[in-house]
Amino acid sequence: MSASGAGVEIRTEDELRLMRRAGLAVARALAAMAAAVDVGVTTADLDVIARQTLAQEGAESNFLGYAPGWGTTPYPATVCVSVNQAVVHGIPDRTALAAGDLVSIDFGAVKDGFHGDAAVTVAVGAASQAAVRLSAATREALWAGLAAMRPGARVGDISHAIERSIRHAGRYGIVRDLTGHGIGTAMHQEPDVPNVGRPHRGLELVEGLCLAIEPMATLGGVRTAELDDGWTIVTADGSWAAHWEHTVALTRHGLWVLTAEDGGQAELARRGLPFGPLAD
Ligand code: MF3
Ligand code: CO
């Protein structure tokens, strides 16, 4: 486990295979939760599904009890469910989802000491066209960020690609208060991966690097606020938000989207990007 910068972990191929196992557990849980989203389902119901999937997958929660700093409130659930004007870190509760809601589900797991982290945004029934387009633009920005990953590129190239993609899609706010991150033996590692930035800046990408890339965009402004629960991040202006995330590895063959059930094969092929899974 060498590092090319303070706190940056570089994985061996055997470690990347273990990262994939954690990522698959995350992918399966997110798929189960996304499929369960419906009118009347509570955000706490999604947490139950998350716990069941963790047990089935032999994985553990890296969200439950997570405390980012001294004196901060430990996160009380296994999944973050952020509805409408909530951007991220919404705590599951008895709130029933309603038709037209825009729901971001962010989930992580740790297995054999390695972490996975991913998020999807889904609409409950038929959402407004604006909400659907916001989510699609945010998802596209995630893949644009991924497309900038190659050995020799820099973190700023990913940030710049995400920013360009969202700006190209429409007049959206790009949240800056939170970023993507390195991921490996901990959920949050160096480097930060901002969703805006300048090309050719920052850490150089190398084979074996794993990043969680996670654009967050809004229908309004970029400012956010934290609710009194100590966790939920909402838009300051009440505009709705979307959040998409994957944990991605750079391998000797290309990109391996560890938290996609197909490893990213279909989306990478569509974009002409090298698919780089490692055989077991
Ligand atoms: N998945 C979030 C991220 O992408 C972190 C969730 S915070 C937690 O950084 F407390 F819920 F773990
Ligand atoms: Co993350």
Coordinates of N, CA and C and ligand atoms in Angstrom, one line a residue, residues 62-64 66-68 75 77 79-80 89 106-108 117-118 179 181 187-188 212 214 231 243 245, ligand 1:
N62 N -20.9 1.5 6.7 CA -19.9 2.5 7.0 C -20.5 3.8 7.3
F63 N -21.9 3.9 7.2 CA -22.6 5.2 7.5 C -23.0 5.2 9.0
L64 N -23.5 4.0 9.5 CA -24.1 3.9 10.8 C -23.0 4.3 11.8
Y66 N -21.1 6.9 11.8 CA -20.1 7.7 11.3 C -20.1 9.1 11.9
A67 N -19.0 9.6 12.3 CA -18.9 10.9 12.9 C -17.6 11.6 12.3
P68 N -17.8 12.6 11.5 CA -16.7 13.2 10.8 C -15.7 14.0 11.6
Y75 N -23.8 9.5 12.7 CA -24.9 9.3 11.8 C -25.7 8.1 12.3
A77 N -28.2 6.1 10.9 CA -28.8 5.1 10.0 C -27.8 4.6 9.0
V79 N -28.4 4.5 5.6 CA -28.5 5.1 4.3 C -28.9 6.5 4.5
C80 N -28.6 7.4 3.5 CA -29.0 8.8 3.5 C -30.1 8.9 2.5
H89 N -27.4 13.6 2.9 CA -27.3 13.3 4.3 C -28.7 13.4 5.0
D106 N -28.3 7.6 -0.9 CA -26.8 7.5 -0.8 C -26.5 6.4 0.1
F107 N -25.7 5.5 -0.3 CA -25.5 4.3 0.5 C -24.0 3.8 0.4
G108 N -23.5 3.3 1.5 CA -22.1 2.8 1.6 C -22.1 1.5 2.4
D117 N -19.2 3.3 -1.9 CA -20.0 4.5 -1.7 C -20.7 4.9 -3.0
A118 N -22.0 5.0 -3.0 CA -22.6 5.4 -4.3 C -24.0 6.0 -4.0
T179 N -17.8 17.5 -1.6 CA -17.1 17.1 -2.7 C -17.0 15.5 -2.8
H181 N -14.4 12.2 -3.2 CA -13.3 11.9 -2.3 C -12.6 10.6 -2.7
M187 N -13.9 5.4 4.2 CA -14.9 5.9 3.3 C -14.4 7.3 2.7
H188 N -13.8 8.1 3.5 CA -13.4 9.4 3.1 C -11.9 9.6 3.2
A212 N -14.4 8.3 -5.2 CA -15.9 8.4 -5.2 C -16.2 9.8 -5.8
E214 N -19.0 12.4 -7.1 CA -20.4 12.6 -6.7 C -20.9 14.0 -6.9
W231 N -27.3 16.8 10.5 CA -26.9 16.1 9.3 C -27.4 16.6 8.0
H243 N -28.4 14.1 -6.7 CA -27.1 13.6 -6.3 C -26.9 12.2 -6.9
E245 N -23.6 9.3 -7.5 CA -22.3 8.9 -7.1 C -21.9 7.5 -7.5
Ligands
MF3_1 N1 -22.0 8.9 1.2 C1 -21.7 10.2 1.7 C2 -20.5 10.7 0.9 O1 -20.6 10.5 -0.2 C3 -21.3 10.1 3.2 C4 -22.5 9.8 4.0 S1 -22.2 10.5 5.5 C5 -22.7 9.3 6.6 O2 -19.6 11.2 1.3 F1 -22.6 9.7 7.7 F2 -23.9 9.0 6.3 F3 -22.0 8.3 6.4

